[in-house]
XYZ file of N, CA and C in Angstrom:
693
model
N 17.531 19.064 -52.112
C 16.636 18.561 -53.148
C 17.179 17.321 -53.850
N 18.397 16.932 -53.500
C 18.984 15.751 -54.132
C 18.149 14.489 -53.929
N 17.605 14.241 -52.717
C 16.779 13.036 -52.558
C 15.585 13.005 -53.500
N 14.969 14.166 -53.744
C 13.850 14.228 -54.686
C 14.318 13.932 -56.104
N 15.496 14.456 -56.463
C 16.022 14.229 -57.803
C 16.313 12.754 -58.042
N 16.691 12.037 -56.987
C 17.030 10.616 -57.140
C 15.849 9.795 -57.620
N 14.626 10.232 -57.315
C 13.438 9.503 -57.756
C 12.954 9.977 -59.123
N 13.433 11.136 -59.568
C 12.999 11.690 -60.850
C 13.955 11.325 -61.979
N 15.254 11.403 -61.703
C 16.267 11.148 -62.732
C 17.473 10.506 -62.065
N 17.468 9.180 -61.997
C 18.511 8.443 -61.294
C 19.882 8.674 -61.930
N 19.927 8.762 -63.244
C 21.209 8.950 -63.923
C 21.820 10.291 -63.569
N 21.016 11.348 -63.624
C 21.513 12.682 -63.272
C 21.929 12.722 -61.806
N 21.137 12.101 -60.953
C 21.471 12.041 -59.527
C 22.832 11.365 -59.321
N 23.050 10.248 -59.993
C 24.326 9.537 -59.865
C 25.489 10.383 -60.379
N 25.253 11.127 -61.463
C 26.303 11.989 -61.999
C 26.677 13.102 -61.014
N 25.673 13.674 -60.371
C 25.940 14.729 -59.392
C 26.653 14.171 -58.159
N 26.278 12.954 -57.751
C 26.954 12.334 -56.615
C 28.399 12.006 -56.953
N 28.633 11.640 -58.222
C 30.009 11.401 -58.665
C 30.831 12.684 -58.556
N 30.247 13.797 -59.010
C 30.935 15.087 -58.921
C 31.188 15.463 -57.468
N 30.215 15.204 -56.614
C 30.337 15.567 -55.200
C 31.524 14.869 -54.539
N 31.766 13.624 -54.912
C 32.830 12.834 -54.281
C 34.081 12.737 -55.153
N 34.112 13.468 -56.252
C 35.233 13.403 -57.194
C 36.505 13.935 -56.534
N 37.557 13.132 -56.545
C 38.816 13.512 -55.883
C 39.717 14.374 -56.755
N 39.481 14.351 -58.056
C 40.334 15.112 -58.953
C 39.922 16.570 -59.040
N 40.428 17.247 -60.048
C 40.118 18.654 -60.275
C 38.819 18.743 -61.074
N 37.800 19.366 -60.499
C 36.495 19.462 -61.156
C 36.580 20.183 -62.496
N 37.605 21.011 -62.683
C 37.764 21.713 -63.964
C 37.965 20.730 -65.107
N 38.512 19.560 -64.792
C 38.764 18.553 -65.828
C 37.467 18.058 -66.473
N 36.334 18.237 -65.776
C 35.048 17.752 -66.289
C 34.396 18.738 -67.245
N 34.983 19.939 -67.350
C 34.521 20.945 -68.324
C 33.051 21.317 -68.135
N 32.647 21.525 -66.894
C 31.276 21.914 -66.580
C 31.194 23.413 -66.346
N 30.052 23.987 -66.656
C 29.782 25.389 -66.346
C 28.456 25.481 -65.617
N 28.146 26.648 -65.075
C 26.896 26.851 -64.349
C 25.739 27.063 -65.329
N 25.521 26.066 -66.168
C 24.447 26.092 -67.145
C 24.021 24.664 -67.430
N 22.770 24.497 -67.847
C 22.242 23.185 -68.212
C 21.626 23.282 -69.594
N 21.531 22.159 -70.249
C 20.958 22.117 -71.594
C 19.503 21.686 -71.522
N 18.642 22.428 -72.155
C 17.205 22.123 -72.187
C 16.829 21.648 -73.580
N 16.296 20.438 -73.651
C 15.871 19.855 -74.927
C 14.390 20.142 -75.113
N 14.082 21.029 -76.044
C 12.689 21.421 -76.292
C 12.280 20.936 -77.667
N 11.749 19.689 -77.698
C 11.299 19.073 -78.944
C 12.401 19.076 -80.004
N 13.609 18.651 -79.575
C 14.724 18.532 -80.499
C 15.577 19.769 -80.621
N 15.113 20.879 -80.074
C 15.885 22.116 -80.105
C 16.551 22.333 -78.749
N 17.879 22.370 -78.729
C 18.626 22.521 -77.483
C 18.815 23.989 -77.129
N 18.549 24.296 -75.877
C 18.712 25.655 -75.370
C 19.538 25.598 -74.091
N 20.499 26.484 -73.970
C 21.346 26.526 -72.789
C 20.736 27.468 -71.757
N 20.505 26.947 -70.560
C 19.897 27.714 -69.480
C 20.958 28.000 -68.426
N 21.190 29.268 -68.139
C 22.163 29.644 -67.108
C 21.538 29.485 -65.724
N 22.272 28.863 -64.840
C 21.798 28.674 -63.473
C 21.998 29.935 -62.645
N 22.973 30.749 -63.026
C 23.203 32.063 -62.430
C 23.559 33.013 -63.558
N 23.567 34.296 -63.272
C 23.879 35.283 -64.307
C 25.270 35.001 -64.888
N 25.298 34.842 -66.217
C 26.560 34.550 -66.887
C 27.101 33.171 -66.596
N 26.224 32.259 -66.146
C 26.651 30.929 -65.717
C 27.326 30.111 -66.788
N 26.986 30.364 -68.049
C 27.599 29.592 -69.134
C 29.092 29.867 -69.264
N 29.560 30.948 -68.637
C 30.981 31.303 -68.691
C 31.701 31.085 -67.365
N 31.004 30.481 -66.393
C 31.600 30.264 -65.070
C 31.914 28.778 -64.907
N 33.181 28.455 -64.754
C 33.602 27.067 -64.611
C 33.187 26.491 -63.261
N 32.909 25.191 -63.258
C 32.687 24.470 -62.007
C 34.044 24.010 -61.493
N 34.362 24.398 -60.263
C 35.647 24.063 -59.658
C 35.409 23.298 -58.356
N 36.476 22.859 -57.748
C 36.343 22.175 -56.466
C 35.773 23.093 -55.395
N 35.962 24.397 -55.557
C 35.481 25.352 -54.560
C 33.986 25.632 -54.696
N 33.464 25.572 -55.913
C 32.054 25.926 -56.100
C 31.176 24.761 -56.538
N 31.737 23.547 -56.585
C 30.968 22.416 -57.112
C 29.750 22.080 -56.265
N 29.814 22.301 -54.951
C 28.657 21.998 -54.106
C 27.498 22.949 -54.417
N 27.831 24.204 -54.692
C 26.786 25.145 -55.094
C 26.203 24.741 -56.435
N 27.058 24.301 -57.345
C 26.596 23.847 -58.657
C 25.627 22.674 -58.516
N 25.969 21.704 -57.675
C 25.121 20.531 -57.470
C 23.759 20.946 -56.933
N 23.737 21.843 -55.968
C 22.478 22.311 -55.394
C 21.630 23.034 -56.445
N 22.271 23.830 -57.284
C 21.524 24.603 -58.279
C 20.990 23.721 -59.399
N 21.760 22.704 -59.793
C 21.265 21.774 -60.815
C 20.060 20.996 -60.278
N 20.155 20.520 -59.039
C 19.044 19.794 -58.435
C 17.810 20.685 -58.340
N 17.994 21.919 -57.928
C 16.866 22.859 -57.817
C 16.228 23.109 -59.177
N 17.061 23.230 -60.214
C 16.513 23.483 -61.544
C 15.614 22.335 -62.001
N 16.104 21.096 -61.837
C 15.348 19.953 -62.343
C 14.137 19.610 -61.473
N 14.248 19.836 -60.171
C 13.137 19.493 -59.280
C 12.077 20.591 -59.251
N 12.499 21.860 -59.327
C 11.561 22.976 -59.148
C 11.418 23.863 -60.391
N 12.520 24.482 -60.788
C 12.440 25.536 -61.805
C 11.933 25.036 -63.143
N 12.395 23.867 -63.570
C 12.044 23.369 -64.899
C 10.546 23.106 -65.047
N 9.897 22.724 -63.965
C 8.472 22.383 -64.025
C 7.612 23.411 -63.286
N 8.162 24.612 -63.088
C 7.436 25.632 -62.330
C 6.103 25.983 -62.977
N 6.092 26.223 -64.280
C 4.849 26.606 -64.967
C 3.809 25.503 -64.879
N 4.245 24.247 -65.098
C 3.306 23.130 -65.024
C 2.772 22.948 -63.602
N 3.658 23.119 -62.625
C 3.237 22.973 -61.226
C 2.240 24.039 -60.835
N 2.481 25.265 -61.290
C 1.556 26.362 -60.987
C 0.196 26.117 -61.631
N 0.199 25.619 -62.869
C -1.061 25.330 -63.558
C -1.824 24.222 -62.837
N -1.091 23.178 -62.408
C -1.730 22.085 -61.671
C -2.317 22.589 -60.358
N -1.555 23.437 -59.667
C -2.019 23.944 -58.382
C -3.276 24.803 -58.535
N -3.303 25.654 -59.559
C -4.498 26.482 -59.784
C -5.702 25.615 -60.102
N -5.486 24.591 -60.923
C -6.588 23.693 -61.256
C -7.087 22.923 -60.047
N -6.139 22.492 -59.202
C -6.515 21.757 -57.999
C -7.338 22.622 -57.068
N -6.941 23.887 -56.928
C -7.672 24.788 -56.032
C -9.043 25.167 -56.584
N -9.243 24.986 -57.890
C -10.576 25.195 -58.453
C -11.530 24.080 -58.029
N -10.953 22.927 -57.734
C -11.764 21.763 -57.367
C -11.875 21.605 -55.851
N -10.772 21.861 -55.157
C -10.719 21.677 -53.705
C -10.282 22.981 -53.043
N -10.980 23.357 -51.997
C -10.619 24.576 -51.282
C -9.177 24.513 -50.785
N -8.438 25.577 -51.027
C -7.044 25.644 -50.616
C -6.878 25.413 -49.123
N -7.792 25.973 -48.337
C -7.685 25.864 -46.877
C -7.869 24.424 -46.406
N -8.583 23.607 -47.186
C -8.755 22.202 -46.809
C -7.435 21.444 -46.948
N -6.684 21.738 -47.990
C -5.420 21.050 -48.211
C -4.346 21.494 -47.218
N -4.442 22.716 -46.756
C -3.398 23.261 -45.881
C -3.408 22.656 -44.485
N -4.440 21.886 -44.159
C -4.456 21.260 -42.825
C -3.602 19.996 -42.803
N -3.164 19.535 -43.991
C -2.355 18.317 -44.074
C -0.894 18.657 -44.313
N 0.019 17.861 -43.697
C 1.417 17.948 -44.085
C 1.637 17.019 -45.280
N 2.861 16.936 -45.800
C 3.106 16.172 -47.024
C 2.786 14.684 -46.886
N 3.247 13.997 -45.832
C 2.914 12.567 -45.709
C 1.405 12.329 -45.566
N 0.726 13.211 -44.849
C -0.725 13.053 -44.664
C -1.460 13.236 -45.989
N -1.015 14.213 -46.781
C -1.660 14.450 -48.066
C -1.440 13.270 -49.011
N -0.264 12.653 -48.928
C -0.001 11.467 -49.741
C -0.962 10.340 -49.393
N -1.261 10.173 -48.115
C -2.209 9.149 -47.684
C -3.605 9.470 -48.180
N -3.996 10.755 -48.137
C -5.315 11.173 -48.618
C -5.474 10.850 -50.105
N -4.399 11.089 -50.876
C -4.467 10.891 -52.326
C -4.346 9.423 -52.717
N -3.390 8.727 -52.108
C -3.060 7.371 -52.560
C -3.461 6.267 -51.599
N -3.925 6.633 -50.409
C -4.272 5.616 -49.429
C -3.064 5.246 -48.593
N -3.274 4.547 -47.493
C -2.162 4.179 -46.606
C -1.238 3.168 -47.246
N 0.051 3.366 -47.055
C 1.047 2.442 -47.593
C 1.431 1.442 -46.506
N 0.548 0.501 -46.257
C 0.799 -0.480 -45.209
C 1.137 -1.855 -45.774
N 1.362 -1.899 -47.094
C 1.705 -3.171 -47.726
C 0.516 -4.100 -47.903
N -0.668 -3.586 -47.620
C -1.871 -4.411 -47.732
C -2.358 -4.426 -49.178
N -1.951 -5.444 -49.907
C -2.350 -5.585 -51.303
C -3.081 -6.905 -51.464
N -4.294 -6.826 -51.994
C -5.115 -8.018 -52.202
C -4.613 -8.751 -53.445
N -3.815 -9.781 -53.237
C -3.209 -10.497 -54.360
C -4.256 -11.203 -55.208
N -5.295 -11.730 -54.582
C -6.337 -12.407 -55.358
C -7.060 -11.425 -56.272
N -7.310 -10.207 -55.775
C -7.935 -9.169 -56.604
C -6.997 -8.764 -57.728
N -5.723 -8.640 -57.398
C -4.710 -8.291 -58.390
C -4.639 -9.367 -59.481
N -4.627 -10.625 -59.060
C -4.544 -11.746 -59.994
C -5.766 -11.807 -60.898
N -6.946 -11.593 -60.318
C -8.190 -11.696 -61.073
C -8.314 -10.608 -62.133
N -7.622 -9.496 -61.944
C -7.751 -8.363 -62.862
C -6.469 -8.074 -63.633
N -5.574 -9.074 -63.682
C -4.336 -8.921 -64.442
C -4.533 -9.388 -65.874
N -4.045 -8.606 -66.810
C -4.123 -8.931 -68.228
C -2.844 -9.643 -68.651
N -2.955 -10.727 -69.387
C -1.804 -11.502 -69.861
C -1.670 -11.338 -71.370
N -0.468 -10.979 -71.822
C -0.242 -10.755 -73.255
C 1.080 -11.390 -73.676
N 1.303 -11.420 -74.982
C 2.557 -11.932 -75.510
C 2.652 -13.439 -75.548
N 1.535 -14.119 -75.308
C 1.543 -15.585 -75.325
C 1.271 -16.207 -73.980
N 1.273 -15.414 -72.919
C 0.963 -15.950 -71.590
C -0.533 -16.225 -71.462
N -0.864 -17.285 -70.721
C -2.249 -17.594 -70.368
C -2.294 -17.930 -68.884
N -3.489 -18.044 -68.346
C -3.633 -18.360 -66.919
C -3.109 -19.756 -66.608
N -2.930 -20.587 -67.636
C -2.461 -21.956 -67.416
C -0.942 -22.074 -67.577
N -0.288 -20.981 -67.913
C 1.145 -21.023 -68.157
C 1.911 -21.303 -66.868
N 2.894 -22.189 -66.955
C 3.700 -22.558 -65.780
C 4.384 -21.344 -65.165
N 4.908 -20.480 -66.008
C 5.636 -19.323 -65.498
C 4.710 -18.343 -64.772
N 3.480 -18.225 -65.253
C 2.504 -17.350 -64.593
C 2.120 -17.923 -63.235
N 1.918 -19.228 -63.150
C 1.607 -19.850 -61.866
C 2.772 -19.686 -60.888
N 3.989 -19.807 -61.391
C 5.158 -19.563 -60.541
C 5.176 -18.121 -60.057
N 4.863 -17.199 -60.960
C 4.873 -15.778 -60.601
C 3.928 -15.504 -59.437
N 2.710 -16.019 -59.509
C 1.744 -15.730 -58.439
C 2.130 -16.413 -57.135
N 2.740 -17.590 -57.195
C 3.224 -18.219 -55.961
C 4.334 -17.376 -55.333
N 5.197 -16.826 -56.176
C 6.284 -15.973 -55.679
C 5.722 -14.712 -55.046
N 4.777 -14.073 -55.723
C 4.195 -12.827 -55.197
C 3.476 -13.071 -53.874
N 2.777 -14.202 -53.776
C 2.085 -14.520 -52.525
C 3.061 -14.754 -51.380
N 4.285 -15.170 -51.715
C 5.287 -15.410 -50.677
C 5.978 -14.118 -50.233
N 5.785 -13.033 -50.993
C 6.402 -11.752 -50.647
C 5.793 -11.196 -49.364
N 6.618 -10.453 -48.625
C 6.064 -9.703 -47.496
C 5.444 -8.402 -48.018
N 4.850 -7.626 -47.112
C 4.155 -6.416 -47.523
C 5.045 -5.427 -48.250
N 6.267 -5.262 -47.785
C 7.193 -4.313 -48.410
C 7.548 -4.750 -49.819
N 7.779 -6.043 -50.000
C 8.151 -6.548 -51.321
C 6.993 -6.431 -52.304
N 5.774 -6.653 -51.823
C 4.614 -6.485 -52.702
C 4.473 -5.030 -53.146
N 4.701 -4.114 -52.209
C 4.631 -2.691 -52.538
C 5.721 -2.315 -53.535
N 6.908 -2.907 -53.380
C 8.004 -2.639 -54.315
C 7.663 -3.142 -55.716
N 7.025 -4.300 -55.801
C 6.602 -4.829 -57.090
C 5.610 -3.881 -57.761
N 4.636 -3.438 -56.995
C 3.611 -2.552 -57.548
C 4.225 -1.232 -57.998
N 5.164 -0.725 -57.213
C 5.839 0.523 -57.590
C 6.675 0.337 -58.851
N 7.341 -0.800 -58.963
C 8.185 -1.073 -60.118
C 7.372 -1.084 -61.408
N 6.160 -1.641 -61.338
C 5.345 -1.799 -62.544
C 4.481 -0.569 -62.820
N 3.948 0.058 -61.771
C 2.970 1.133 -61.965
C 3.473 2.506 -61.526
N 4.627 2.559 -60.845
C 5.217 3.776 -60.257
C 4.510 4.207 -58.984
N 3.526 3.440 -58.535
C 2.833 3.739 -57.280
C 2.797 2.474 -56.434
N 3.245 2.584 -55.186
C 3.332 1.386 -54.360
C 2.044 1.057 -53.626
N 1.021 1.892 -53.774
C -0.271 1.611 -53.148
C -1.240 1.064 -54.185
N -2.085 0.119 -53.816
C -3.065 -0.412 -54.764
C -4.148 0.611 -55.060
N -4.879 0.475 -56.160
C -5.963 1.404 -56.479
C -7.015 1.395 -55.369
N -7.475 2.555 -54.922
C -8.463 2.613 -53.839
C -9.733 1.822 -54.136
N -10.104 1.718 -55.422
C -11.324 1.006 -55.811
C -11.032 -0.406 -56.303
N -9.824 -0.896 -56.047
C -9.467 -2.242 -56.463
C -8.805 -2.265 -57.831
N -8.189 -3.397 -58.157
C -7.436 -3.516 -59.402
C -8.330 -3.506 -60.642
N -9.617 -3.758 -60.464
C -10.528 -3.684 -61.604
C -10.627 -2.260 -62.136
N -10.322 -1.278 -61.285
C -10.414 0.128 -61.688
C -9.110 0.661 -62.277
N -8.049 -0.145 -62.251
C -6.759 0.329 -62.762
C -6.807 0.437 -64.275
N -6.395 1.586 -64.801
C -6.425 1.834 -66.238
C -5.154 2.572 -66.661
N -4.319 1.918 -67.480
C -4.415 0.582 -68.063
C -4.322 -0.501 -66.976
N -4.829 -1.682 -67.273
C -4.799 -2.742 -66.263
C -3.383 -3.244 -65.990
N -3.195 -3.813 -64.818
C -1.923 -4.468 -64.507
C -1.738 -5.594 -65.519
N -0.602 -5.575 -66.215
C -0.389 -6.484 -67.342
C 0.948 -7.207 -67.208
N 0.947 -8.488 -67.534
C 2.187 -9.266 -67.592
C 2.406 -9.684 -69.038
N 3.534 -9.289 -69.598
C 3.842 -9.570 -70.998
C 4.999 -10.560 -71.105
N 4.803 -11.570 -71.911
C 5.888 -12.517 -72.177
C 6.849 -11.908 -73.183
N 8.145 -11.977 -72.882
C 9.154 -11.457 -73.800
C 10.084 -12.593 -74.208
N 10.778 -12.453 -75.337
C 11.659 -13.527 -75.808
C 12.692 -13.910 -74.748
N 12.829 -15.210 -74.537
C 13.758 -15.717 -73.529
C 15.136 -15.885 -74.149
N 16.143 -15.290 -73.517
C 17.528 -15.433 -73.958
C 18.269 -16.388 -73.032
N 18.275 -16.043 -71.739
C 18.847 -16.928 -70.727
C 18.332 -16.485 -69.361
N 18.669 -17.259 -68.332
C 18.153 -16.987 -66.993
C 18.785 -15.758 -66.334
N 19.734 -15.128 -67.009
C 20.323 -13.901 -66.476
C 19.494 -12.670 -66.797
N 18.508 -12.822 -67.662
C 17.629 -11.702 -67.987
C 16.895 -11.211 -66.737
N 16.608 -9.923 -66.711
C 15.832 -9.347 -65.617
C 14.450 -8.940 -66.097
N 13.447 -9.063 -65.240
C 12.147 -8.486 -65.575
C 12.282 -6.974 -65.735
N 11.542 -6.406 -66.673
C 11.540 -4.961 -66.874
C 10.097 -4.476 -66.833
N 9.921 -3.170 -66.923
C 8.572 -2.632 -66.807
C 8.368 -1.435 -67.707
N 7.136 -1.250 -68.150
C 6.695 -0.027 -68.821
C 5.662 0.614 -67.907
N 6.135 1.511 -67.053
C 5.258 2.044 -66.009
C 4.111 2.877 -66.567
N 4.305 3.490 -67.737
C 3.226 4.293 -68.317
C 2.013 3.433 -68.677
N 2.269 2.145 -68.920
C 1.188 1.245 -69.334
C 0.953 0.123 -68.322
N 1.619 0.196 -67.154
C 1.449 -0.801 -66.087
C 1.767 -2.214 -66.567
N 2.858 -2.333 -67.326
C 3.227 -3.626 -67.912
C 4.492 -4.173 -67.253
N 4.426 -5.399 -66.775
C 5.597 -6.138 -66.329
C 6.022 -7.057 -67.454
N 7.255 -6.894 -67.918
C 7.774 -7.719 -69.009
C 8.580 -8.854 -68.398
N 8.010 -10.049 -68.454
C 8.536 -11.177 -67.694
C 9.007 -12.313 -68.598
N 10.314 -12.624 -68.579
C 10.796 -13.786 -69.335
C 10.260 -15.083 -68.719
N 10.250 -16.145 -69.495
C 9.809 -17.461 -69.013
C 11.016 -18.197 -68.428
N 11.266 -17.987 -67.153
C 12.443 -18.563 -66.504
C 12.311 -20.078 -66.361
N 13.456 -20.720 -66.155
C 13.471 -22.177 -66.112
C 13.109 -22.742 -64.747
N 13.028 -21.894 -63.721
C 12.636 -22.384 -62.400
C 12.004 -21.269 -61.587
N 11.257 -21.660 -60.572
C 10.603 -20.685 -59.702
C 11.617 -19.902 -58.882
N 12.690 -20.570 -58.463
C 13.717 -19.890 -57.678
C 14.383 -18.776 -58.485
N 14.691 -19.063 -59.739
C 15.319 -18.048 -60.587
C 14.356 -16.888 -60.806
N 13.087 -17.200 -61.049
C 12.091 -16.142 -61.225
C 12.046 -15.243 -59.988
N 12.025 -15.855 -58.813
C 11.973 -15.080 -57.574
C 13.215 -14.200 -57.420
N 14.373 -14.783 -57.656
C 15.623 -14.036 -57.490
C 15.701 -12.861 -58.455
N 15.351 -13.086 -59.717
C 15.438 -12.022 -60.718
C 14.385 -10.943 -60.464
N 13.207 -11.358 -60.057
C 12.151 -10.388 -59.794
C 12.508 -9.514 -58.604
N 13.007 -10.123 -57.547
C 13.413 -9.349 -56.368
C 14.538 -8.391 -56.704
N 15.486 -8.836 -57.508
C 16.601 -7.966 -57.877
C 16.085 -6.717 -58.591
N 15.147 -6.913 -59.510
C 14.622 -5.780 -60.267
C 13.827 -4.819 -59.397
N 12.929 -5.347 -58.586
C 12.044 -4.455 -57.835
C 12.749 -3.782 -56.668
N 13.882 -4.352 -56.236
C 14.613 -3.766 -55.112
C 15.834 -2.963 -55.558
N 15.973 -2.769 -56.862
C 17.157 -2.080 -57.385
C 17.026 -0.577 -57.335
N 15.837 -0.056 -56.871
C 15.578 1.387 -56.845
C 15.678 1.976 -58.239
N 15.360 1.159 -59.252
C 15.433 1.623 -60.621
C 14.032 1.910 -61.139
N 13.986 2.771 -62.125
C 12.721 3.094 -62.738
C 12.797 2.857 -64.217
N 12.831 3.968 -64.983
C 12.828 3.822 -66.423
C 14.114 3.227 -66.968
N 15.221 3.216 -66.163
C 16.445 2.612 -66.677
C 16.316 1.104 -66.785
N 15.279 0.504 -66.206
C 15.035 -0.926 -66.393
C 13.801 -1.171 -67.248
N 13.554 -0.246 -68.174
C 12.430 -0.432 -69.079
C 12.948 -0.738 -70.469
C-alpha cells in the first residue's frame, strides 16, 4: 500500500521510506505501534495492534510497522467514509455493472482516457485570470506559448498539478467548477516556483523575467511529484 500512500501523503511516505532504509537502531527513533489521530484539535492515540502503544519499533519489526501504518492511512482511517460512498454509489449504479470493470478501466469510465489530449484553446478560452493578470499580460502570453509547446504528458502533469486530475473535463473546460484559474502573486525573484491550490483549481504564477525561466520553473513544479507541499 506504500505506492498509494505516496499520492495521499508524500511527507508520511518519505518518513516511512527513511525508516525502511535507516541504517541505525530503529529504537533510537522512539516509535511504537500506534499513530496519532487529530480529530478537530483533539489528539487520540490509535493502536495498530493490541497494546501497540507499548510495543517499540525495532530493526526486526520495522517492516511490519511500515506496512501497518500504510494500511491504516490508506484503508482503515477512511473505512467509514469509503463504505458510505460505496453504498451511495450502489444506490445510483447497479453493483453488477461496476464489477465488470477492473481498476484502470473504471478510472477511464469516470475520468475519460488519459491520452494527453487536452484542448489548449478550450482551456485558454475558459481560464480565469486574477491578481492583476489580464489576457494582454506578457507573462500570460508566455505561459500559453509554453503550454502549447508541452507534449501530452507534460500537459497532463500541469493539469494534475493544478486540479489534482490529469484528464480534462469530459464536457470541456467551460464545465470546470471552480474554473481553471491563474493568479498573479508577488514577485520576489526568478527562483520562485509556481504553486497551486488544487481545491480551487488555481495556479499561482509569478511574473518571471523571461519565457525560458517560466518554462523551467513550471516544468520543475509539475514534474516534482508534489501536491499540497507546493501550495
